[in-house]
Structure formats: C-alpha cells, structure tokens
PDB file of C-alpha atoms in Angstrom:
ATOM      1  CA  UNK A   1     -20.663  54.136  31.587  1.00  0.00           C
ATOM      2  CA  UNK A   2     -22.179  51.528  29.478  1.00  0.00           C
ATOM      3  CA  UNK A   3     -20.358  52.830  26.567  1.00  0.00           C
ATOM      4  CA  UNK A   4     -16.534  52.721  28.316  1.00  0.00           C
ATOM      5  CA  UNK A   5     -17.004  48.897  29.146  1.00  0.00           C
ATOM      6  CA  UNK A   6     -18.142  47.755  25.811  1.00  0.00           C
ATOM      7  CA  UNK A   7     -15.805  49.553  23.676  1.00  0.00           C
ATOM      8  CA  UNK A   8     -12.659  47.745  24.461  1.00  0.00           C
ATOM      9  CA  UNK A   9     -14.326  44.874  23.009  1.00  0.00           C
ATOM     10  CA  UNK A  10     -13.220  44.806  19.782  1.00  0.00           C
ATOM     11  CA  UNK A  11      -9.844  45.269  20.328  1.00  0.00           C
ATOM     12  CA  UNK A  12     -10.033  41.932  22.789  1.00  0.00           C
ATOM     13  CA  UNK A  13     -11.899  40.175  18.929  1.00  0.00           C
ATOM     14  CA  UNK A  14      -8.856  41.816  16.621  1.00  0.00           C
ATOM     15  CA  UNK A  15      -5.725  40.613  18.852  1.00  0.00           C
ATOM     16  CA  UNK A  16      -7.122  37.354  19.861  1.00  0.00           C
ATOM     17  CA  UNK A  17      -6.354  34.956  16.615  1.00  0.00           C
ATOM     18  CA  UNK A  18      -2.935  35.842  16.350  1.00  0.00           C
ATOM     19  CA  UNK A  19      -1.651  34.602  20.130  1.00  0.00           C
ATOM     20  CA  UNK A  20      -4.306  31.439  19.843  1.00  0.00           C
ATOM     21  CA  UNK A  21      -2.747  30.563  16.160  1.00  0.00           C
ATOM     22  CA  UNK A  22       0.821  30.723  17.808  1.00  0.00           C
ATOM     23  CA  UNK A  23      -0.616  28.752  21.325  1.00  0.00           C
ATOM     24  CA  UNK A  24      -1.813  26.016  18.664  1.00  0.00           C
ATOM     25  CA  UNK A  25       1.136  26.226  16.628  1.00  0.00           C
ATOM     26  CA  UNK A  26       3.274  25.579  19.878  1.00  0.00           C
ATOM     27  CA  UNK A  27       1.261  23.027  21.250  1.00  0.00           C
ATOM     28  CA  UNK A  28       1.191  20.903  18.466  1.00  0.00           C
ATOM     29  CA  UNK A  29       4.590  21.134  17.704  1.00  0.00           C
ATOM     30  CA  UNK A  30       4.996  19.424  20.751  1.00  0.00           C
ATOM     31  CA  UNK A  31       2.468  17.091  19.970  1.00  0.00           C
ATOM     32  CA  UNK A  32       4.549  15.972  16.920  1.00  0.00           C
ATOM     33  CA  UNK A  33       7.953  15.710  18.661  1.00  0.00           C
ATOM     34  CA  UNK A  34       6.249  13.932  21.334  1.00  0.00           C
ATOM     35  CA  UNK A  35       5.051  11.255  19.109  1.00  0.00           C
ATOM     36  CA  UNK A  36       8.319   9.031  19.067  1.00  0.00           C
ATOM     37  CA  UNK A  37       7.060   6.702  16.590  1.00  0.00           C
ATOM     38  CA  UNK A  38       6.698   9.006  14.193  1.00  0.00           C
ATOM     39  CA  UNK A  39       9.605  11.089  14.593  1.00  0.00           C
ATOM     40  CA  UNK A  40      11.690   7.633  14.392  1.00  0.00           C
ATOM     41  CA  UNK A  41      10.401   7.436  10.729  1.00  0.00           C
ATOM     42  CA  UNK A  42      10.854  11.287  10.178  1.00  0.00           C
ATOM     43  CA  UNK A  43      14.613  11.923  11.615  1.00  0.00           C
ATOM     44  CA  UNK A  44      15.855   8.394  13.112  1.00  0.00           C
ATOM     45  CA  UNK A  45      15.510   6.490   9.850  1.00  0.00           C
ATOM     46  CA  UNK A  46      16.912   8.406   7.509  1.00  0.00           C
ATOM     47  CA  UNK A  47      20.012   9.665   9.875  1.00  0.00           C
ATOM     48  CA  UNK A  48      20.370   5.628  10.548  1.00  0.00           C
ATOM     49  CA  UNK A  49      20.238   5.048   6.945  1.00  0.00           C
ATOM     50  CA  UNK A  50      22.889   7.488   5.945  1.00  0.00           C
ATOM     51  CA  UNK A  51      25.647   6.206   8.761  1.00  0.00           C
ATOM     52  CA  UNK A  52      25.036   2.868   7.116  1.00  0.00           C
ATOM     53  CA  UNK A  53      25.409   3.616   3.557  1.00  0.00           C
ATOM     54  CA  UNK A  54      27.053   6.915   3.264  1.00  0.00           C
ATOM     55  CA  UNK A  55      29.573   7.010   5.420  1.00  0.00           C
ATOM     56  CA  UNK A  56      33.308   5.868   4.263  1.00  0.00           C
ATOM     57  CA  UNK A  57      31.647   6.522   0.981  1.00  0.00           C
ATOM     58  CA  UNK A  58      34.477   8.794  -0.924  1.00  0.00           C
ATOM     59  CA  UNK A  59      34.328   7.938  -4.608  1.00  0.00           C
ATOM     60  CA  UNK A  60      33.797  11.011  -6.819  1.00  0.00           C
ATOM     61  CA  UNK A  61      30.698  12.002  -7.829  1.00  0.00           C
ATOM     62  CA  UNK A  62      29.804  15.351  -9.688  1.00  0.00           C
ATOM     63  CA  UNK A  63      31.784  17.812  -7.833  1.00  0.00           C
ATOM     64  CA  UNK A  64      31.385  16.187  -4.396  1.00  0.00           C
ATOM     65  CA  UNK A  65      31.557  12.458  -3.689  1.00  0.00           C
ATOM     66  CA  UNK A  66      29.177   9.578  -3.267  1.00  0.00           C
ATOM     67  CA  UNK A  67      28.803  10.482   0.553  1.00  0.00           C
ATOM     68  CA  UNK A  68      26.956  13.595  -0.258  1.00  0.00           C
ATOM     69  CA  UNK A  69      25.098  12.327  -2.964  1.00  0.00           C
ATOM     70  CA  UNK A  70      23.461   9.742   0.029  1.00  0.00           C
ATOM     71  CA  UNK A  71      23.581  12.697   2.236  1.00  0.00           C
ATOM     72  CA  UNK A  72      20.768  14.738   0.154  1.00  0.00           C
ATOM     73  CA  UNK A  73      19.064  11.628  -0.424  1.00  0.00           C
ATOM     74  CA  UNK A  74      18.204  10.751   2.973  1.00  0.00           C
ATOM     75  CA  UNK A  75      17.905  14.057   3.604  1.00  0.00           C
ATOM     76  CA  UNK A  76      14.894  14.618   1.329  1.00  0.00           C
ATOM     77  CA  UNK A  77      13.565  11.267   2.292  1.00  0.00           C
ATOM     78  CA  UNK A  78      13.481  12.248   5.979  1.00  0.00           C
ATOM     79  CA  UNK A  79      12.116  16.285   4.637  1.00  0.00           C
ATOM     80  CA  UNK A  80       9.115  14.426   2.545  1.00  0.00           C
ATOM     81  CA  UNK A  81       7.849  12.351   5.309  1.00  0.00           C
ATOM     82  CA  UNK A  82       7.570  15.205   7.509  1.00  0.00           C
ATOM     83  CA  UNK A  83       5.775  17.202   5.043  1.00  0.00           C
ATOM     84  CA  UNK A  84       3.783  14.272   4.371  1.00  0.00           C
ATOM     85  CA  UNK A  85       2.522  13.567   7.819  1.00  0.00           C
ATOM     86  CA  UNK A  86       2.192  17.074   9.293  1.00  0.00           C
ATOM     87  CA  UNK A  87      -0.010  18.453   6.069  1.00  0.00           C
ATOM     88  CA  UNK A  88      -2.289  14.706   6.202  1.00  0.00           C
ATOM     89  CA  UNK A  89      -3.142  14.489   9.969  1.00  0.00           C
ATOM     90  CA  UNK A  90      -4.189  18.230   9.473  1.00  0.00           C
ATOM     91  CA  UNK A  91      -6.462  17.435   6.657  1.00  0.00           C
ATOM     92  CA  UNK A  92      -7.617  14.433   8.676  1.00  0.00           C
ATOM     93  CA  UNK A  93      -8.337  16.023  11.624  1.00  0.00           C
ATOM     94  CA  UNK A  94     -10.854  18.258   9.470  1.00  0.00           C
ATOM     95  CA  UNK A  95     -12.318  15.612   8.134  1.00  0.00           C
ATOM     96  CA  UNK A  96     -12.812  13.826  11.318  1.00  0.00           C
ATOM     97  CA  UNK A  97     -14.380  16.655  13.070  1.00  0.00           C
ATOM     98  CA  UNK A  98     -11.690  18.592  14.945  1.00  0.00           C
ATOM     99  CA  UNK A  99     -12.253  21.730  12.650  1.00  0.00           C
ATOM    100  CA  UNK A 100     -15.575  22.296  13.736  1.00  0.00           C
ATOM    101  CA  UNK A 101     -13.984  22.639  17.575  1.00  0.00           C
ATOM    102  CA  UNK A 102     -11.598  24.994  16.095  1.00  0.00           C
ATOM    103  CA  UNK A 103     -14.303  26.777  15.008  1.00  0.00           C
ATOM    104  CA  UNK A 104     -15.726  27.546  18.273  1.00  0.00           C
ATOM    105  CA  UNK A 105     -12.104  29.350  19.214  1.00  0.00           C
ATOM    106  CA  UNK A 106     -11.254  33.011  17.858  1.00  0.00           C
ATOM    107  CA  UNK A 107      -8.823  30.959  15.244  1.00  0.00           C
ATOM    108  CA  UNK A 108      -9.311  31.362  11.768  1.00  0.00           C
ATOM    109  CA  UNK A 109      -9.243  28.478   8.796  1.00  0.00           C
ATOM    110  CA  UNK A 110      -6.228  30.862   7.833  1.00  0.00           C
ATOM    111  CA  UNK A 111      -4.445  30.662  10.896  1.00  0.00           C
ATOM    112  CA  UNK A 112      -5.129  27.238  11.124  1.00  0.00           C
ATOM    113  CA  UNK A 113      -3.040  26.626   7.934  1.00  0.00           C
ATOM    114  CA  UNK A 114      -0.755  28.892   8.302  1.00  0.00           C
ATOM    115  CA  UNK A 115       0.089  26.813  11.463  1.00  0.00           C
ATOM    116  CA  UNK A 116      -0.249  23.588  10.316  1.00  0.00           C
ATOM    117  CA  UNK A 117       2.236  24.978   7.175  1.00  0.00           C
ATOM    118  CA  UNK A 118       4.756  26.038   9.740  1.00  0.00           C
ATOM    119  CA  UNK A 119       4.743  22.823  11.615  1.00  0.00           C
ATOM    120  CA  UNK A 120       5.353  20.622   8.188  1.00  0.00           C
ATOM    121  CA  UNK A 121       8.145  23.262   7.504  1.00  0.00           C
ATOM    122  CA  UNK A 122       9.613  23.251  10.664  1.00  0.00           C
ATOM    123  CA  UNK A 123       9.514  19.444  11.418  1.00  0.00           C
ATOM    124  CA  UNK A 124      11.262  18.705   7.578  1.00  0.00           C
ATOM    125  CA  UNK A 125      14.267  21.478   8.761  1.00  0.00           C
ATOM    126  CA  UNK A 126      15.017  18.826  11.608  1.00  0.00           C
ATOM    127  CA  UNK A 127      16.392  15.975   9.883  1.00  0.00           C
ATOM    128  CA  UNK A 128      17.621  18.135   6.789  1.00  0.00           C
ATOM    129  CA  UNK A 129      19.775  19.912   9.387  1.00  0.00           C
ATOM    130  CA  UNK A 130      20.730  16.508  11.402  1.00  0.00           C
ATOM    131  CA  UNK A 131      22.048  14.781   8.227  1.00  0.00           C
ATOM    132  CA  UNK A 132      23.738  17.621   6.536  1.00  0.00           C
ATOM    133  CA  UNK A 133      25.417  18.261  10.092  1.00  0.00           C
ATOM    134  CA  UNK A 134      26.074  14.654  10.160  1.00  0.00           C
ATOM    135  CA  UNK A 135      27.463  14.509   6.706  1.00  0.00           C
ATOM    136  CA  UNK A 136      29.810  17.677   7.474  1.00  0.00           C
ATOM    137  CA  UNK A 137      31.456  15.636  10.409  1.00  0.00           C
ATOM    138  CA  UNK A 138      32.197  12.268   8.347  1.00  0.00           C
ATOM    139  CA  UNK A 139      33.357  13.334   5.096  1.00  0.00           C
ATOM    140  CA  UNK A 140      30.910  14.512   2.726  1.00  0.00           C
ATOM    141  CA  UNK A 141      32.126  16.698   0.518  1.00  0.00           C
ATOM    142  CA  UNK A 142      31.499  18.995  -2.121  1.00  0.00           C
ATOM    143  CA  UNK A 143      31.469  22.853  -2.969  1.00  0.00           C
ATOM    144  CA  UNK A 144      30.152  25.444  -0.737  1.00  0.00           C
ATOM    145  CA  UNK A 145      27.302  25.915  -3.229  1.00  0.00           C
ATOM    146  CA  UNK A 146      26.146  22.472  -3.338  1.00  0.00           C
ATOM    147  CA  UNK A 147      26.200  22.358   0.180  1.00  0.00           C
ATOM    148  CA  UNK A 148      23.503  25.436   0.139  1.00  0.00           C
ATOM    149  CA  UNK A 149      21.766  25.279  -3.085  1.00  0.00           C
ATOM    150  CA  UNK A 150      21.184  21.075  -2.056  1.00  0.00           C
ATOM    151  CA  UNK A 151      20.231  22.134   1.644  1.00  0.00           C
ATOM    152  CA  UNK A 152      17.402  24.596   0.286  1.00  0.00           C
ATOM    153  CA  UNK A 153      16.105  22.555  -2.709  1.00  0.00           C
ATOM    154  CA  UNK A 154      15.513  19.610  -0.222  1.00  0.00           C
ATOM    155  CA  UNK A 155      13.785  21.909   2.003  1.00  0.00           C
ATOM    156  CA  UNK A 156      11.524  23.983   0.097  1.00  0.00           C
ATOM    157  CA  UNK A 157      11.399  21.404  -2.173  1.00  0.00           C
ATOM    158  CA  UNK A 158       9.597  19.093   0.324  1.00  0.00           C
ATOM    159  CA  UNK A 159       6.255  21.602   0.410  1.00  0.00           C
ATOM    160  CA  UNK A 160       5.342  20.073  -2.605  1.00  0.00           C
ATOM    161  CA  UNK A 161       4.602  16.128  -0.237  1.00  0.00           C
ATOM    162  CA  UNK A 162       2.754  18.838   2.219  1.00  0.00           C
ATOM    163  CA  UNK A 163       0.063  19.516  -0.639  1.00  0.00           C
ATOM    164  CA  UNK A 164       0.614  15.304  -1.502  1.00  0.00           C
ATOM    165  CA  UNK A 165      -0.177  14.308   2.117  1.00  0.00           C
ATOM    166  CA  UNK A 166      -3.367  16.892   2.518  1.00  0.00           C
ATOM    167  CA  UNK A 167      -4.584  15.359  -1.224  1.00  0.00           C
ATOM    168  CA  UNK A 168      -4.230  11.701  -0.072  1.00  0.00           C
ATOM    169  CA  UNK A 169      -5.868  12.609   3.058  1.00  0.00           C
ATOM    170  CA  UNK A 170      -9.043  14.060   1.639  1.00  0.00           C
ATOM    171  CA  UNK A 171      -8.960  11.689  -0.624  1.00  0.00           C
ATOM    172  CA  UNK A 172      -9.053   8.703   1.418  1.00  0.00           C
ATOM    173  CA  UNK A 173     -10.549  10.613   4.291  1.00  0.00           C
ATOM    174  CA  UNK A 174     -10.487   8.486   7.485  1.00  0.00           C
ATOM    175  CA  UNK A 175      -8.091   7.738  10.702  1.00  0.00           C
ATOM    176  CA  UNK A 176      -5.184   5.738   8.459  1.00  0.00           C
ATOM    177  CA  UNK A 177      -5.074   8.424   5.562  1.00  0.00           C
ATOM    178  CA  UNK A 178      -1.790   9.505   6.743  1.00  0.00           C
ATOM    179  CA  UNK A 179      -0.352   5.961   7.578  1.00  0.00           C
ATOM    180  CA  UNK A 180      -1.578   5.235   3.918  1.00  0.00           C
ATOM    181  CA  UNK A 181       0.309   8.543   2.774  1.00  0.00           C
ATOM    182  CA  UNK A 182       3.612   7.733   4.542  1.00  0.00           C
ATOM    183  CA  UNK A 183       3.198   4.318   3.317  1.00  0.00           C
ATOM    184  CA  UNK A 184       3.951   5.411  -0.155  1.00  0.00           C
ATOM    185  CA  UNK A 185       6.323   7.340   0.280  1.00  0.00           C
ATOM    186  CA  UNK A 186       8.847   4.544   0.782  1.00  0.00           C
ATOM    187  CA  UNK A 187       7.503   3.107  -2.485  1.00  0.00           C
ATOM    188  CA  UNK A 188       7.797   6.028  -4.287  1.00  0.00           C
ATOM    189  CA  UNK A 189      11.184   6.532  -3.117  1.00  0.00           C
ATOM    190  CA  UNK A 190      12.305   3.382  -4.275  1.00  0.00           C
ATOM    191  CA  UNK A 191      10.937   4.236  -7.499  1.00  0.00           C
ATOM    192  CA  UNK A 192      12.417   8.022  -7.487  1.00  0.00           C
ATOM    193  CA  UNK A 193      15.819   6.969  -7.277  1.00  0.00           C
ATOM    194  CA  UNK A 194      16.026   8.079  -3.657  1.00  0.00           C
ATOM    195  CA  UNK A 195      17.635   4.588  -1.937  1.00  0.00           C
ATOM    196  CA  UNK A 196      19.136   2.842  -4.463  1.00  0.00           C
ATOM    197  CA  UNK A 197      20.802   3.817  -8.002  1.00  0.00           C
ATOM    198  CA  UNK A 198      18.496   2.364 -10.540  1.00  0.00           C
ATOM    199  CA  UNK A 199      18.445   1.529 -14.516  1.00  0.00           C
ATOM    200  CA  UNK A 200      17.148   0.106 -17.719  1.00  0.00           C
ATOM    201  CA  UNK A 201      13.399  -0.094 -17.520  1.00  0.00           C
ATOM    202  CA  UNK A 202      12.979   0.576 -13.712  1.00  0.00           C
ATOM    203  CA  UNK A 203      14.947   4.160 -14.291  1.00  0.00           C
ATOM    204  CA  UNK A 204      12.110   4.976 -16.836  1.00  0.00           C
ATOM    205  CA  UNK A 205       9.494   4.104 -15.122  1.00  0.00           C
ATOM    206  CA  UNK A 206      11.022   5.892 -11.835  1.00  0.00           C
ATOM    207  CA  UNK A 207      11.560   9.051 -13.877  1.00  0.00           C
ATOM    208  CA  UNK A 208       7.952   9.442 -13.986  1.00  0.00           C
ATOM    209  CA  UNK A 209       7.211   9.066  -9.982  1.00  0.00           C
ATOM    210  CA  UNK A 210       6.560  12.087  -7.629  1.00  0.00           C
ATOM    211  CA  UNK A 211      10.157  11.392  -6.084  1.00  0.00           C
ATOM    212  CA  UNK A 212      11.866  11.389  -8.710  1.00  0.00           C
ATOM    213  CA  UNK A 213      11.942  15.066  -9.842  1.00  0.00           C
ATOM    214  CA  UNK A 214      12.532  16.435  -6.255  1.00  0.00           C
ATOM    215  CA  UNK A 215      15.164  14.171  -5.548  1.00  0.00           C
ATOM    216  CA  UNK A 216      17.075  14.511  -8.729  1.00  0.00           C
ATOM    217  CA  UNK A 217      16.614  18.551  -8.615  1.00  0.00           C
ATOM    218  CA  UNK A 218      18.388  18.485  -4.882  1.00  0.00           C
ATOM    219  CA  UNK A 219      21.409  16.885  -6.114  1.00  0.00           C
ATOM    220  CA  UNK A 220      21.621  18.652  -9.604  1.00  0.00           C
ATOM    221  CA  UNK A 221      24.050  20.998  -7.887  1.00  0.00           C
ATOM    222  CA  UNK A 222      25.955  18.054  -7.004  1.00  0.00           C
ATOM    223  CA  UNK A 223      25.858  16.014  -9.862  1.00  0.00           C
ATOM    224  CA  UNK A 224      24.660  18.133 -12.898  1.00  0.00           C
ATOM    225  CA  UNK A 225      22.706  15.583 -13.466  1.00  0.00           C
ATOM    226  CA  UNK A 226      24.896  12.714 -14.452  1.00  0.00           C
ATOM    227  CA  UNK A 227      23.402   9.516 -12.880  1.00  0.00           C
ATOM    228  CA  UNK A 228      25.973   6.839 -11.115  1.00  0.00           C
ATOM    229  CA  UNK A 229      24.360   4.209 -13.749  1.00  0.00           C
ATOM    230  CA  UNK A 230      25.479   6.422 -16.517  1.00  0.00           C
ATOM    231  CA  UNK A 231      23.521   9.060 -18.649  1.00  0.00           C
ATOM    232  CA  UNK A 232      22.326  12.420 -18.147  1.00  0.00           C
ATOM    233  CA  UNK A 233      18.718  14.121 -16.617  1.00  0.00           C
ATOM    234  CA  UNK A 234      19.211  17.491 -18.232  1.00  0.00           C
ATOM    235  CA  UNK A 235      17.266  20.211 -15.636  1.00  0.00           C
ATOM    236  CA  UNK A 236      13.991  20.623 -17.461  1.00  0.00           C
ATOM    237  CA  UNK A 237      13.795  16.782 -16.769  1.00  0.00           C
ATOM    238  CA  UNK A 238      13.361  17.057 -12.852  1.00  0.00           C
ATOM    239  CA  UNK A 239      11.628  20.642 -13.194  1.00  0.00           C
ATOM    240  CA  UNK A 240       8.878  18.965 -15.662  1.00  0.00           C
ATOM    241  CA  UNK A 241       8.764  16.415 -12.817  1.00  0.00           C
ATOM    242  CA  UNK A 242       7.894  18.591  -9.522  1.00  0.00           C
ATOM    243  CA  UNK A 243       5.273  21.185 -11.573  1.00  0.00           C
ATOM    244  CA  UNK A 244       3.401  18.560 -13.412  1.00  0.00           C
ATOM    245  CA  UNK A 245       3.209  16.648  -9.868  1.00  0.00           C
ATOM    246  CA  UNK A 246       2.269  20.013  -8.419  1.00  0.00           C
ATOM    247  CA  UNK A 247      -0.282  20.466 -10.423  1.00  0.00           C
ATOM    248  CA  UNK A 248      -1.693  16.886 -10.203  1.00  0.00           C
ATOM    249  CA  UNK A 249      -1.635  17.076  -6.490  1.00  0.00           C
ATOM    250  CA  UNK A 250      -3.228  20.334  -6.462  1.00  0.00           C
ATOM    251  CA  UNK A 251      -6.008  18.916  -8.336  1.00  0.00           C
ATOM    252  CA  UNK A 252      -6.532  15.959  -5.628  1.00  0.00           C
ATOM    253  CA  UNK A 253      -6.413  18.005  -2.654  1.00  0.00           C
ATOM    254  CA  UNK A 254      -8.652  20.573  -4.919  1.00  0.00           C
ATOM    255  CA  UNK A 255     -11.325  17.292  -5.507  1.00  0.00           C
ATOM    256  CA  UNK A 256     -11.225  16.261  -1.875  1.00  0.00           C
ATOM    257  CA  UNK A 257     -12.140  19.157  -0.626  1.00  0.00           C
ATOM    258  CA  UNK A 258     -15.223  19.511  -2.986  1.00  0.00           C
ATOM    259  CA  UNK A 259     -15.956  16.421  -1.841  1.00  0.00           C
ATOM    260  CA  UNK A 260     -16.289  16.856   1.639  1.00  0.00           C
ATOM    261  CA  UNK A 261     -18.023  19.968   1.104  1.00  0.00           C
ATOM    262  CA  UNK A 262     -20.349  17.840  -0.880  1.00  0.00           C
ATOM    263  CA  UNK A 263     -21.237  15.344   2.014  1.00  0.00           C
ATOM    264  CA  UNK A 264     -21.693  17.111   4.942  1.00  0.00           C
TER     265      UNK A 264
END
C-alpha cells in the first residue's frame, strides 16, 4: 500500500519544471509589458522616432528609399533595448538574490534562461513588427527580400545586446546595472550610425562601436553597403564587427559570473 502512494512521485518531480518555467515565463512577460516606462523606451520611442524622421522620406537609397533605411534603424534601436533590458534585470535579479528563491521551486537554472531568453526575444519582435508594419503603411519601400532578410537580421541580430546587457549587469552588479546598460545604448547608437548619418573621423571611430556592425549588417540588404555620406562597408566589415563584439561580450558576462561565484 505504501509502495502505490509513493511511486507516482517521481513522475509529479519529472513534469513539474516544464509548466513552472512556462508559469514564470508568462508571468513575467506581463511583468515587462506592464512596466510602461520601460516599454515607452522599448516600442514608443523608436515608433515616435521613425513617424518623425522617416516618414515622407522617398529619396532613393540602395534598392529601397531613405524611409526604409530609418525604418530598420529604429527598428534595431527599439530590438537592442529590449534585448538589453530583459537579459540585465535577469542577471540582476541573480545577483541581488532572487535566484536563490528560484531555487527553492522545481525550476531549473536552465529553465530559468531559457525563459528569460524567450522574454528578450519576444519583447525585441514587438517593436520590430510595429515599425516594419508602420513603415509598410507610409511608404517604405524596397524589395521583398530586403523587407525579410532586414526584418530577421534586426531580430536575431539583437541576441547579441541580450549577452551585452547580462555582461554589463554582472559586471556592475547592483539595482541600476540595467539603467546603466540602456543608458549606453543611446550612446552607442549615436556612435553606430543608428540616428544620424555620420562621417570623417566620427564614421571611424563609430565603425568600431558595438552598434555599428549590427546596424550596418540589417540594412546591407538594403543598401549593399553604400553609406548616404558616400563610400562603401564591404560585408566582412559589419560581420568582423558583431563576432569580435560577441566574443568580447562573452568574455564580460564570462568574468562576471566568476566573479560572483568568487564572492559569495
């Protein structure tokens, strides 16, 4: 008798992470759309920024015109801070504590990321999908293969800020990681090329920011590279750009989490 009630034990252990990692996944989800003040930044800004500068905007570029070349822009910009935010409140919320709750739950570290991944991925698809659907409506044009090749490079493209965001936030490891995170963002995409056509020393300098690559690689279909200032990024350029930041970032998140290990 003993026997019959303990053996469906283990199948209660084996099912329970995956319905808790999708709970979690749900509920913080709506945590994130909830916060308004962050999803301003995320979707509102970018979408406001493109009705002000892209639209009307019908000069030729590439194979498309200079309203789709604004279009991916503020589309990546509004993808990256997503990616940024989701991937450094979950590193901060290890650091300040909240894993070791999770660790009382049947949730595994795994699932945990594989949430938290989700989320980031999830969140960037909203205003990549507002401002292309935005762009489609005002006269953004270009070929049917920019329009997808430019949709998924600024989407996939913007996992590289999730591994960014969890470095800065180990890094710095307190409450205003992410803040600090976000925060550069904007500079960086000054620097990458992302608000405003750059040249001369500036566009050298900018070639070498995070930005840069990821940016310039989204609108490659687009523009083949040819920059509205004049001159050519040929693709290795922008490809060079994202691994070597890859890597870099990799190596951050890689020495924050050593360090934390370290200290506690």
């Amino acid at each position: 008798m003993t026997e019959q009630l303990v053996q469906p034990a283990p199948d209660v252990v084996r099912t329970a992470p995956r319905p808790d990692m999708v709970t979690y996944a749900r509920l913080d989800l709506r945590r994130q759309l909830r916060d308004t003040f962050g999803m301003f930044f995320i979707v509102g800004l970018p979408t406001f920024m493109f009705l002000v500068f892209g639209l009307g905007s019908d000069e030729q570029v590439g194979s498309g015109n200079v309203g789709m070349y604004i279009m991916i822009s503020m589309a990546a910009y509004g993808a990256v801070t997503a990616t940024t935010g989701v991937a450094g409140s979950a590193a901060t919320e290890q650091v300040m504590g909240w894993g070791r709750q999770l660790g009382l739950t049947p949730m595994r570290p795994s699932a945990f990321v594989a949430a938290k991944a989700a989320i980031a991925m999830l969140v960037a698809l909203m205003p990549v999908t507002l401002i292309f659907a935005i762009g489609a409506l005002t006269g953004a044009r270009g070929s049917w293969s920019d329009w997808v090749l430019a949709a998924l490079l600024v989407w996939f493209g913007s996992a590289l800020f999730a591994i960014y965001g969890l470095a800065m936030s180990l890094v710095f490891r307190g409450p205003n990681a992410t803040g600090i995170a976000s925060g550069m963002i904007v500079i960086m995409a000054f620097l990458g090329n992302v608000f405003t056509p750059m040249s001369g020393l500036l566009l050298d300098i900018g070639r070498l920011t995070p930005l840069y690559g990821y940016a310039a690689l989204a609108r490659f279909p687009l523009t083949e590279g040819y920059l509205p200032v004049g001159g050519r990024d040929a693709l290795w350029l922008p490809v060079a750009n994202v691994l070597a930041w890859t890597v870099i970032f990799s190596l951050l998140a890689l020495w924050g989490v050593r360090r934390s290990r370290a200290r506690t």
